[in-house]
Each structure stands twice: as C-alpha cells, then as structure tokens.
Amino acid sequence: MTNKSNLIDVNQLKFNQISIITFLLLGFILNLEILVYFTALIMIIGSIIPKFAVFKQIYKNIVLKNKLIKPNIIEDSQAPHNFAQLLGGIVLAIAGILFLLNISAIGWIFVWVVILLAFINVAFNFCMGCFIYYQLHRLKVGGLNKQTQKV
C-alpha cells in the first residue's frame, strides 16, 4: 500500500529545477550576484522548511490552480530530493561567499555546476544530489536511514 508521504509530483520537481536554472542564468547573463544569493536562500530554506519552498509554492498555488501543468504523481521519497536541493543551495552559498571575496570567476563556476546538474535532472531524469543521498544512505552516514522511506 502506498503512503501519501511516498508520493511526489515529478512536474513539481521539474518546475522547481527550471525555476532554479532560470534565476541562475539570469544572474549570470545580467551579472546579478543577488539572484544567486536569492536562489541559494530559497533552496536552503525550502529544503529545511518545505512550506517555505517558494518555487514549489508557486507551482502549487499558481501553476496547478490555473491548470497550466497537470501533476505527474509517482511513488518516491521526498527525502533525497530535499537533500539534493539543500546540497545545491549550499553550493550556491559557497558561490556567494566567493563573490564577496572578489573571486567571482570561481563563484560563477560553482553556479554553473548547479545549472548543469539541474539541467541534467530536468532533461535526463538523473538527480546527482539524490544519487549522493542514496550512496550516503547505503554507507549509513549521518542519520539518513531515519529519513528514507522504502518504496
């Protein structure tokens, strides 16, 4: 039997990734580091407190309510996706620190790593952060066993 907590909307994940890519590309093209800080903050806070996940709330309250996209519900655990988003947010926070230290070129490389991995997730359904999560889980690292639900 499927538990509701084991269901995720793949389209919500893709909308989230596309939103991240969009903000980061705009930040790069317009040389607006503030968009990197903003995206990092959204990703980190949204990973820790899901009700404050801005892109997911936009998807739920605007995109779904206006029937712009149909949900694509599958059986999966949210924990690896939250971990992946937190990891991406941390990478962007490191980029932000590099910007503050006037090491912008390296900061933008960190941003492009997040853009590339988000694109791979959207285009090829491979989530590197989820992969890392499952490898850490397999190695029984840091309490991940408590969060992962078998599906």
PDB file of C-alpha atoms in Angstrom:
ATOM      1  CA  MET A   1       0.000   0.000   0.000  1.00  0.00           C
ATOM      2  CA  THR A   2       1.266   3.461  -0.905  1.00  0.00           C
ATOM      3  CA  ASN A   3       1.637   6.004   1.857  1.00  0.00           C
ATOM      4  CA  LYS A   4       0.821   9.598   0.835  1.00  0.00           C
ATOM      5  CA  SER A   5       4.265  10.649   2.102  1.00  0.00           C
ATOM      6  CA  ASN A   6       5.763   8.331  -0.532  1.00  0.00           C
ATOM      7  CA  LEU A   7       4.124  10.221  -3.406  1.00  0.00           C
ATOM      8  CA  ILE A   8       5.780  13.076  -5.253  1.00  0.00           C
ATOM      9  CA  ASP A   9       4.808  15.202  -8.238  1.00  0.00           C
ATOM     10  CA  VAL A  10       7.561  14.889 -10.845  1.00  0.00           C
ATOM     11  CA  ASN A  11       6.293  18.017 -12.601  1.00  0.00           C
ATOM     12  CA  GLN A  12       6.680  19.983  -9.371  1.00  0.00           C
ATOM     13  CA  LEU A  13      10.305  18.838  -9.163  1.00  0.00           C
ATOM     14  CA  LYS A  14      10.892  19.821 -12.791  1.00  0.00           C
ATOM     15  CA  PHE A  15       9.211  23.211 -12.291  1.00  0.00           C
ATOM     16  CA  ASN A  16      11.471  23.763  -9.281  1.00  0.00           C
ATOM     17  CA  GLN A  17      14.585  22.849 -11.289  1.00  0.00           C
ATOM     18  CA  ILE A  18      13.571  25.031 -14.240  1.00  0.00           C
ATOM     19  CA  SER A  19      12.955  27.942 -11.849  1.00  0.00           C
ATOM     20  CA  ILE A  20      16.418  27.467 -10.342  1.00  0.00           C
ATOM     21  CA  ILE A  21      18.017  27.331 -13.794  1.00  0.00           C
ATOM     22  CA  THR A  22      16.126  30.453 -14.897  1.00  0.00           C
ATOM     23  CA  PHE A  23      17.152  32.557 -11.895  1.00  0.00           C
ATOM     24  CA  LEU A  24      20.777  31.444 -12.103  1.00  0.00           C
ATOM     25  CA  LEU A  25      21.028  32.029 -15.860  1.00  0.00           C
ATOM     26  CA  LEU A  26      19.521  35.488 -15.430  1.00  0.00           C
ATOM     27  CA  GLY A  27      22.013  36.154 -12.657  1.00  0.00           C
ATOM     28  CA  PHE A  28      24.889  35.113 -14.896  1.00  0.00           C
ATOM     29  CA  ILE A  29      23.717  36.935 -18.040  1.00  0.00           C
ATOM     30  CA  LEU A  30      22.908  40.157 -16.176  1.00  0.00           C
ATOM     31  CA  ASN A  31      25.864  39.736 -13.773  1.00  0.00           C
ATOM     32  CA  LEU A  32      23.456  39.992 -10.836  1.00  0.00           C
ATOM     33  CA  GLU A  33      25.027  38.063  -7.999  1.00  0.00           C
ATOM     34  CA  ILE A  34      21.977  38.940  -5.876  1.00  0.00           C
ATOM     35  CA  LEU A  35      19.995  36.348  -7.874  1.00  0.00           C
ATOM     36  CA  VAL A  36      22.479  33.690  -6.781  1.00  0.00           C
ATOM     37  CA  TYR A  37      22.080  34.724  -3.127  1.00  0.00           C
ATOM     38  CA  PHE A  38      18.291  34.754  -3.549  1.00  0.00           C
ATOM     39  CA  THR A  39      18.223  31.312  -5.180  1.00  0.00           C
ATOM     40  CA  ALA A  40      20.562  29.851  -2.540  1.00  0.00           C
ATOM     41  CA  LEU A  41      18.316  31.197   0.203  1.00  0.00           C
ATOM     42  CA  ILE A  42      15.175  29.803  -1.459  1.00  0.00           C
ATOM     43  CA  MET A  43      16.794  26.396  -1.896  1.00  0.00           C
ATOM     44  CA  ILE A  44      18.215  26.125   1.616  1.00  0.00           C
ATOM     45  CA  ILE A  45      15.138  27.392   3.458  1.00  0.00           C
ATOM     46  CA  GLY A  46      12.792  25.356   1.232  1.00  0.00           C
ATOM     47  CA  SER A  47      14.796  22.203   1.941  1.00  0.00           C
ATOM     48  CA  ILE A  48      14.674  22.687   5.686  1.00  0.00           C
ATOM     49  CA  ILE A  49      11.114  24.079   5.922  1.00  0.00           C
ATOM     50  CA  PRO A  50       9.139  22.710   2.920  1.00  0.00           C
ATOM     51  CA  LYS A  51       6.186  25.090   3.407  1.00  0.00           C
ATOM     52  CA  PHE A  52       8.619  27.927   2.583  1.00  0.00           C
ATOM     53  CA  ALA A  53       9.820  26.323  -0.665  1.00  0.00           C
ATOM     54  CA  VAL A  54       8.996  29.319  -2.887  1.00  0.00           C
ATOM     55  CA  PHE A  55       9.164  27.638  -6.307  1.00  0.00           C
ATOM     56  CA  LYS A  56       7.103  24.682  -5.081  1.00  0.00           C
ATOM     57  CA  GLN A  57       4.509  27.065  -3.619  1.00  0.00           C
ATOM     58  CA  ILE A  58       4.308  28.945  -6.932  1.00  0.00           C
ATOM     59  CA  TYR A  59       3.780  25.612  -8.681  1.00  0.00           C
ATOM     60  CA  LYS A  60       1.081  24.534  -6.218  1.00  0.00           C
ATOM     61  CA  ASN A  61      -0.759  27.851  -5.829  1.00  0.00           C
ATOM     62  CA  ILE A  62      -0.464  29.320  -9.326  1.00  0.00           C
ATOM     63  CA  VAL A  63       0.545  26.706 -11.893  1.00  0.00           C
ATOM     64  CA  LEU A  64      -1.691  23.868 -10.645  1.00  0.00           C
ATOM     65  CA  LYS A  65      -4.612  26.083  -9.629  1.00  0.00           C
ATOM     66  CA  ASN A  66      -4.665  27.618 -13.115  1.00  0.00           C
ATOM     67  CA  LYS A  67      -4.234  24.155 -14.668  1.00  0.00           C
ATOM     68  CA  LEU A  68      -1.133  25.249 -16.586  1.00  0.00           C
ATOM     69  CA  ILE A  69       0.503  21.860 -15.965  1.00  0.00           C
ATOM     70  CA  LYS A  70      -1.029  18.551 -14.921  1.00  0.00           C
ATOM     71  CA  PRO A  71       0.537  16.829 -11.932  1.00  0.00           C
ATOM     72  CA  ASN A  72       2.573  13.688 -12.592  1.00  0.00           C
ATOM     73  CA  ILE A  73       2.379  11.770  -9.321  1.00  0.00           C
ATOM     74  CA  ILE A  74       4.750   8.848  -8.764  1.00  0.00           C
ATOM     75  CA  GLU A  75       5.754   6.703  -5.818  1.00  0.00           C
ATOM     76  CA  ASP A  76       9.040   8.030  -4.441  1.00  0.00           C
ATOM     77  CA  SER A  77      10.505   9.516  -1.280  1.00  0.00           C
ATOM     78  CA  GLN A  78      10.825  13.303  -0.935  1.00  0.00           C
ATOM     79  CA  ALA A  79      13.908  12.996   1.314  1.00  0.00           C
ATOM     80  CA  PRO A  80      16.517  12.501  -1.459  1.00  0.00           C
ATOM     81  CA  HIS A  81      15.095  15.446  -3.419  1.00  0.00           C
ATOM     82  CA  ASN A  82      15.182  17.697  -0.346  1.00  0.00           C
ATOM     83  CA  PHE A  83      18.763  16.612   0.297  1.00  0.00           C
ATOM     84  CA  ALA A  84      19.704  17.367  -3.324  1.00  0.00           C
ATOM     85  CA  GLN A  85      18.140  20.816  -3.117  1.00  0.00           C
ATOM     86  CA  LEU A  86      19.914  21.538   0.169  1.00  0.00           C
ATOM     87  CA  LEU A  87      23.211  20.451  -1.375  1.00  0.00           C
ATOM     88  CA  GLY A  88      22.611  22.723  -4.386  1.00  0.00           C
ATOM     89  CA  GLY A  89      21.750  25.605  -2.073  1.00  0.00           C
ATOM     90  CA  ILE A  90      24.978  25.067  -0.142  1.00  0.00           C
ATOM     91  CA  VAL A  91      26.986  25.100  -3.384  1.00  0.00           C
ATOM     92  CA  LEU A  92      25.303  28.402  -4.296  1.00  0.00           C
ATOM     93  CA  ALA A  93      26.044  29.781  -0.819  1.00  0.00           C
ATOM     94  CA  ILE A  94      29.714  28.928  -1.395  1.00  0.00           C
ATOM     95  CA  ALA A  95      29.481  30.774  -4.726  1.00  0.00           C
ATOM     96  CA  GLY A  96      28.056  33.745  -2.839  1.00  0.00           C
ATOM     97  CA  ILE A  97      30.963  33.712  -0.400  1.00  0.00           C
ATOM     98  CA  LEU A  98      33.376  33.617  -3.332  1.00  0.00           C
ATOM     99  CA  PHE A  99      31.604  36.661  -4.819  1.00  0.00           C
ATOM    100  CA  LEU A 100      32.037  38.514  -1.525  1.00  0.00           C
ATOM    101  CA  LEU A 101      35.743  37.628  -1.555  1.00  0.00           C
ATOM    102  CA  ASN A 102      36.054  39.054  -5.101  1.00  0.00           C
ATOM    103  CA  ILE A 103      36.712  35.603  -6.542  1.00  0.00           C
ATOM    104  CA  SER A 104      33.759  35.915  -8.909  1.00  0.00           C
ATOM    105  CA  ALA A 105      35.111  33.711 -11.707  1.00  0.00           C
ATOM    106  CA  ILE A 106      35.281  30.705  -9.360  1.00  0.00           C
ATOM    107  CA  GLY A 107      31.902  31.674  -7.887  1.00  0.00           C
ATOM    108  CA  TRP A 108      30.319  31.556 -11.333  1.00  0.00           C
ATOM    109  CA  ILE A 109      31.868  28.116 -11.921  1.00  0.00           C
ATOM    110  CA  PHE A 110      30.037  26.890  -8.802  1.00  0.00           C
ATOM    111  CA  VAL A 111      26.828  28.456 -10.157  1.00  0.00           C
ATOM    112  CA  TRP A 112      27.312  26.703 -13.500  1.00  0.00           C
ATOM    113  CA  VAL A 113      27.755  23.364 -11.723  1.00  0.00           C
ATOM    114  CA  VAL A 114      24.300  23.836 -10.166  1.00  0.00           C
ATOM    115  CA  ILE A 115      22.822  24.936 -13.522  1.00  0.00           C
ATOM    116  CA  LEU A 116      24.303  21.908 -15.289  1.00  0.00           C
ATOM    117  CA  LEU A 117      23.147  19.414 -12.649  1.00  0.00           C
ATOM    118  CA  ALA A 118      19.646  20.940 -12.576  1.00  0.00           C
ATOM    119  CA  PHE A 119      19.515  20.701 -16.383  1.00  0.00           C
ATOM    120  CA  ILE A 120      20.612  17.050 -16.303  1.00  0.00           C
ATOM    121  CA  ASN A 121      17.840  16.384 -13.786  1.00  0.00           C
ATOM    122  CA  VAL A 122      15.199  18.048 -15.984  1.00  0.00           C
ATOM    123  CA  ALA A 123      16.393  16.615 -19.303  1.00  0.00           C
ATOM    124  CA  PHE A 124      17.537  13.132 -18.325  1.00  0.00           C
ATOM    125  CA  ASN A 125      15.772  12.446 -15.000  1.00  0.00           C
ATOM    126  CA  PHE A 126      19.075  11.920 -13.217  1.00  0.00           C
ATOM    127  CA  CYS A 127      19.403  13.689  -9.883  1.00  0.00           C
ATOM    128  CA  MET A 128      23.042  13.811  -8.779  1.00  0.00           C
ATOM    129  CA  GLY A 129      22.096  15.008  -5.292  1.00  0.00           C
ATOM    130  CA  CYS A 130      19.676  12.070  -4.968  1.00  0.00           C
ATOM    131  CA  PHE A 131      22.433   9.724  -6.122  1.00  0.00           C
ATOM    132  CA  ILE A 132      24.748  11.127  -3.430  1.00  0.00           C
ATOM    133  CA  TYR A 133      21.935  10.798  -0.870  1.00  0.00           C
ATOM    134  CA  TYR A 134      21.432   7.113  -1.698  1.00  0.00           C
ATOM    135  CA  GLN A 135      25.181   6.424  -1.606  1.00  0.00           C
ATOM    136  CA  LEU A 136      25.429   8.060   1.827  1.00  0.00           C
ATOM    137  CA  HIS A 137      22.349   6.103   2.928  1.00  0.00           C
ATOM    138  CA  ARG A 138      23.943   2.868   1.727  1.00  0.00           C
ATOM    139  CA  LEU A 139      27.047   3.727   3.767  1.00  0.00           C
ATOM    140  CA  LYS A 140      24.798   4.539   6.763  1.00  0.00           C
ATOM    141  CA  VAL A 141      26.115   8.093   7.054  1.00  0.00           C
ATOM    142  CA  GLY A 142      24.629  10.665   9.408  1.00  0.00           C
ATOM    143  CA  GLY A 143      21.033   9.708  10.190  1.00  0.00           C
ATOM    144  CA  LEU A 144      19.879   9.371   6.592  1.00  0.00           C
ATOM    145  CA  ASN A 145      18.415   5.952   7.412  1.00  0.00           C
ATOM    146  CA  LYS A 146      15.759   7.620   9.580  1.00  0.00           C
ATOM    147  CA  GLN A 147      14.584   9.874   6.734  1.00  0.00           C
ATOM    148  CA  THR A 148      14.464   7.412   3.860  1.00  0.00           C
ATOM    149  CA  GLN A 149      11.255   5.529   3.375  1.00  0.00           C
ATOM    150  CA  LYS A 150      11.346   2.351   1.353  1.00  0.00           C
ATOM    151  CA  VAL A 151       9.102   2.444  -1.688  1.00  0.00           C
TER     152      VAL A 151
END
